[in-house]
Tab-separated table of C-alpha atoms in Angstrom:
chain	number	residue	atom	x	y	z
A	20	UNK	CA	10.988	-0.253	-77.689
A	21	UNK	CA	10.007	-3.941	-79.677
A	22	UNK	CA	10.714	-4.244	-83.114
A	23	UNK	CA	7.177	-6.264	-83.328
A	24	UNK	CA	7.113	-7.119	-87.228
A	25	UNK	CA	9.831	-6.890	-89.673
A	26	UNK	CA	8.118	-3.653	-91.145
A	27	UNK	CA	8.652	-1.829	-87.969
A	28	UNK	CA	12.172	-3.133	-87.898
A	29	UNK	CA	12.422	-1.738	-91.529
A	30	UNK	CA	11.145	1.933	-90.400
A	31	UNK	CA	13.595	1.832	-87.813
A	32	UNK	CA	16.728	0.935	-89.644
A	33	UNK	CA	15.745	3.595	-92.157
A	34	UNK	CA	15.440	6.196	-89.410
A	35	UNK	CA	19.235	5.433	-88.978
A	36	UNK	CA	19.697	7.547	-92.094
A	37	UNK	CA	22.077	10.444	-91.152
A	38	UNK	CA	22.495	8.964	-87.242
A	39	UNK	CA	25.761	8.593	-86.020
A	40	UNK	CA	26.975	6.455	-82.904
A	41	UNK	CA	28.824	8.941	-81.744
A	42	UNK	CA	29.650	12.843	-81.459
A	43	UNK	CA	31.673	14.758	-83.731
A	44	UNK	CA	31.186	11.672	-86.474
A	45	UNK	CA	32.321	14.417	-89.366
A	46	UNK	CA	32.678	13.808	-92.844
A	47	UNK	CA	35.021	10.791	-92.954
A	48	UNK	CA	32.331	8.939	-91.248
A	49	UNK	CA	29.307	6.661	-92.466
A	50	UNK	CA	26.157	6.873	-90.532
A	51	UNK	CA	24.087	4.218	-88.772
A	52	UNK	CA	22.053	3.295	-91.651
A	53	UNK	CA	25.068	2.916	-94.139
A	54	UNK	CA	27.234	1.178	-91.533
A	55	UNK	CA	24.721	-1.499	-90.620
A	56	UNK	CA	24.772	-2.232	-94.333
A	57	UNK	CA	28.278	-3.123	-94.665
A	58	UNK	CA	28.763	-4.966	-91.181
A	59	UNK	CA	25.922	-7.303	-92.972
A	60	UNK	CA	27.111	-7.290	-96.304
A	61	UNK	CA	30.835	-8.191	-95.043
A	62	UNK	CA	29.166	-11.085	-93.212
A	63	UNK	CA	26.778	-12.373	-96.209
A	64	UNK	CA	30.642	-12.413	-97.528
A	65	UNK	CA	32.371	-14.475	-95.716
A	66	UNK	CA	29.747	-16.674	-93.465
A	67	UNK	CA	26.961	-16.577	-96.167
A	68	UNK	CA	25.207	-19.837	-95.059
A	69	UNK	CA	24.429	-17.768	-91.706
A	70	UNK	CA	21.703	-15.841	-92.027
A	71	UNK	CA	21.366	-14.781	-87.816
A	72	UNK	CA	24.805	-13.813	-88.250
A	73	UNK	CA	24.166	-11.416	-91.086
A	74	UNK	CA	20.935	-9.884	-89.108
A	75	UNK	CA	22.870	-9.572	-86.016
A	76	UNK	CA	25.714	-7.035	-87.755
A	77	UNK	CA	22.430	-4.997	-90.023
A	78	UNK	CA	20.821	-4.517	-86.002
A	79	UNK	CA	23.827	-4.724	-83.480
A	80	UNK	CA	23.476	-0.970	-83.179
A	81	UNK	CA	20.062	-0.108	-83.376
A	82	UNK	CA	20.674	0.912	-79.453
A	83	UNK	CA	22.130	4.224	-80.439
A	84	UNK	CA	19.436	5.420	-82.215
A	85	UNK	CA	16.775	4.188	-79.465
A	86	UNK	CA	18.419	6.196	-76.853
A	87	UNK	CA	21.704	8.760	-78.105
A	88	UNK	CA	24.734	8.883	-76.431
A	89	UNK	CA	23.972	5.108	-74.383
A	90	UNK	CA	27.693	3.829	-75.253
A	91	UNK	CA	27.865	1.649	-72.405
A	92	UNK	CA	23.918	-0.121	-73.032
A	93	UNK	CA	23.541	0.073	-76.326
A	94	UNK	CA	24.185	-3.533	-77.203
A	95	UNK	CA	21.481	-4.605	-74.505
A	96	UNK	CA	18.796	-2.096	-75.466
A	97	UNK	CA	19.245	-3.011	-79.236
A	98	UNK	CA	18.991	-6.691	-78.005
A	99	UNK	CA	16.069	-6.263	-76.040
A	100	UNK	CA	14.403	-4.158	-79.118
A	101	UNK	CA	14.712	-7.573	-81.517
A	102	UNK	CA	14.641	-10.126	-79.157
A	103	UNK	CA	11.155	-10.931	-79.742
A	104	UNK	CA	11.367	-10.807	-83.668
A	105	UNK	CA	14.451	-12.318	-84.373
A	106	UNK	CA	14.782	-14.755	-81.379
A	107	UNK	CA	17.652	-15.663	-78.877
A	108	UNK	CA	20.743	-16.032	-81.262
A	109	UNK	CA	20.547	-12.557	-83.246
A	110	UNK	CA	19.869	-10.715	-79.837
A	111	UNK	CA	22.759	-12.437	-77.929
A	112	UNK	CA	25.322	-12.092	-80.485
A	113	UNK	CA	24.142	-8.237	-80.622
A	114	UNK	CA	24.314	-8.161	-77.404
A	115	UNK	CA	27.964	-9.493	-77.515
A	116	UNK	CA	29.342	-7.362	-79.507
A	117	UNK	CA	30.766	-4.911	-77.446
A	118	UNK	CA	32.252	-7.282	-74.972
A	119	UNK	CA	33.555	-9.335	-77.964
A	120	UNK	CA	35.365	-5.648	-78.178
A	121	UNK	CA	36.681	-5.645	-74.633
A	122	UNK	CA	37.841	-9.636	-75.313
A	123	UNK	CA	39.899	-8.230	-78.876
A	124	UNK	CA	41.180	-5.623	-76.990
A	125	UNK	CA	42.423	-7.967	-74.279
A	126	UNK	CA	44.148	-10.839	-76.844
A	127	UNK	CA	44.980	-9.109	-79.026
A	128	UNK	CA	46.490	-5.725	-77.699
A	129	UNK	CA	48.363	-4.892	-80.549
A	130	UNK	CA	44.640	-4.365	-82.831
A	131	UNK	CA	44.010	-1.164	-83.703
A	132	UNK	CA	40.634	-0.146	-82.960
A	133	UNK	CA	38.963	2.355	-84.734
A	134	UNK	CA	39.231	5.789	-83.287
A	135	UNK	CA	35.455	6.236	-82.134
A	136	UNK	CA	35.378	2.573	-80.860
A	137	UNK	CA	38.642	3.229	-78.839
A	138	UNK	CA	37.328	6.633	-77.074
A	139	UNK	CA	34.051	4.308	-76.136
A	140	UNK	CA	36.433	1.087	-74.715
A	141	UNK	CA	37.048	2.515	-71.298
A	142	UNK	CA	33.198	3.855	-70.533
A	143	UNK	CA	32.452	0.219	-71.692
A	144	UNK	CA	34.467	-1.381	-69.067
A	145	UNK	CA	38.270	-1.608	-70.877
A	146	UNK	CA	39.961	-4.587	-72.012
A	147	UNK	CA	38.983	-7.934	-70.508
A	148	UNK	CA	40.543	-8.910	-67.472
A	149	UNK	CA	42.417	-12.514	-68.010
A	150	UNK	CA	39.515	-14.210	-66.022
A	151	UNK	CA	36.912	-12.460	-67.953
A	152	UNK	CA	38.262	-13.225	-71.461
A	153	UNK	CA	38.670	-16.828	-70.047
A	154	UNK	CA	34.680	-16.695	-69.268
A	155	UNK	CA	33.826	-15.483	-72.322
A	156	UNK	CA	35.841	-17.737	-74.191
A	157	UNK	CA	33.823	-20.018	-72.882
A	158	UNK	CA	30.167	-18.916	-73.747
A	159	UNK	CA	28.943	-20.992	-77.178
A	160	UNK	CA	28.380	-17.811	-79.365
A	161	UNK	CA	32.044	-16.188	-78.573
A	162	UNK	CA	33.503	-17.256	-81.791
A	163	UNK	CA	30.519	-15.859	-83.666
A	164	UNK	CA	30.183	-12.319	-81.594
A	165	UNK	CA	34.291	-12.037	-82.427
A	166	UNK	CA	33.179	-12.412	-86.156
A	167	UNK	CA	30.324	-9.950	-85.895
A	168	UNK	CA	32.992	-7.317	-83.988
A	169	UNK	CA	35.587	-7.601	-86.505
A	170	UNK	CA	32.500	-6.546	-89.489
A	171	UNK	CA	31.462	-4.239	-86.937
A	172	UNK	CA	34.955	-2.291	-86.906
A	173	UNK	CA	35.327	-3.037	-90.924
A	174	UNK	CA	32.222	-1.827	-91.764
A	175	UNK	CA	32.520	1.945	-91.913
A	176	UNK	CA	33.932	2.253	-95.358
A	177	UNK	CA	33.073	6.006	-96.609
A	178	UNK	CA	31.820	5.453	-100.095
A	179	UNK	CA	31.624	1.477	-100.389
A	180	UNK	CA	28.754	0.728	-102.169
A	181	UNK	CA	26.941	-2.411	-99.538
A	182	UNK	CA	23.626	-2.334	-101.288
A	183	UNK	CA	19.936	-1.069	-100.144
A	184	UNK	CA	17.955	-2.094	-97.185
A	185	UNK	CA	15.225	-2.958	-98.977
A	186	UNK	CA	17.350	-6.303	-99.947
A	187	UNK	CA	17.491	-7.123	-96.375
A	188	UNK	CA	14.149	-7.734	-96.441
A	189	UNK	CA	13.612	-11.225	-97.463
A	190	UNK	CA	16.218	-12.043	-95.230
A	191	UNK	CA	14.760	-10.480	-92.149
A	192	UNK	CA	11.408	-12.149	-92.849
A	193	UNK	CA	13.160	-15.697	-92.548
A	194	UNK	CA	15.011	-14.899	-89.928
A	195	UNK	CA	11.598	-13.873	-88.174
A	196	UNK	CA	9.299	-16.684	-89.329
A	197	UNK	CA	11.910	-18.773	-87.577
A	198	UNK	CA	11.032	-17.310	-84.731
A	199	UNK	CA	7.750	-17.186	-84.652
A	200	UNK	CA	7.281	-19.003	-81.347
A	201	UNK	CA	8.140	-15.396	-79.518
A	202	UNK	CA	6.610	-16.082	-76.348
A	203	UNK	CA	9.195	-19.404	-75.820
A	204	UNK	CA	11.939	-19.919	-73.076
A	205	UNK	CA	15.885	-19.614	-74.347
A	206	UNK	CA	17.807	-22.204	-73.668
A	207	UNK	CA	20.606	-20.255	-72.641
């Protein structure tokens, strides 16, 4: 499923109100909707001149909602779903972010990953070999997807206050009208 207008990408990061991306999420966790909110907020904090950056961490898991329990695809589907709205960056560095995880995982084996993201690692393919983290070392948006996976594992604060949706707005719709040419080739 297309997000085709920023409304119906609205209704479906409100439906991620009490959704959690995993089983067993219990009370010390934060939902879809609220965690979205603080991966973008903690990127409007410290990249705020990047706006596809910011849209990137309020969508990178719109794939668990779309289709529950999908830990190994969810990046892609939630990539495919904003592709056309948002363009080629947003939907590539969502679709990086979980083997931006694998790379962390890989350099930097003494990070602590979150409980829920560790019990999802090995279905999603384990650390990086040395020749994959090499490879995606190499891809242009590595640096960013890294930044969006460290917000992504930050931003699951119970009670931190990241603002409404509803201020996202504005931000989607630019992010949008700059990619209003939906029908053009990537360059990537």
């Amino acid at each position: 499923m297309a997000a085709n207008s920023v409304d119906e990408l609205m209704d479906l990061l409100h439906a991620c109100r009490g959704v959690r991306d995993f089983p067993g999420g219990g009370a010390d966790s934060v939902d879809l909707h609220e965690h979205a909110l603080q991966t973008a907020a903690l990127l409007r904090r410290r990249h705020p001149a990047d706006k596809e950056l910011q849209i990137a961490g309020l969508v990178h898991d719109l794939g668990h909602l779309l289709l529950p329990g999908d830990d190994e695809g969810h990046a892609d589907r939630a990539a495919d779903a904003v592709r056309p709205l948002l363009g080629h960056r947003v939907a590539r560095l969502v679709q990086l972010h979980v083997p931006a995880k694998r790379y962390l995982a890989a350099m930097e084996p003494w990070h602590t990953l979150p409980e829920h993201s560790a019990r999802t690692l090995l279905r999603q393919g384990g650390p990086m070999t040395r020749a994959e983290a090499e490879a995606f070392a190499l891809d242009p948006m590595a640096e960013d997807a890294v930044r969006l996976r460290r917000a992504d594992e930050e931003g699951r604060a119970v009670g931190l206050d990241a603002g409404i949706l509803d201020d996202w707005r504005p931000v989607l719709e630019s992010v949008a009208a700059g990619h209003h040419h939906v029908g053009a080739r990537s360059p990537y």
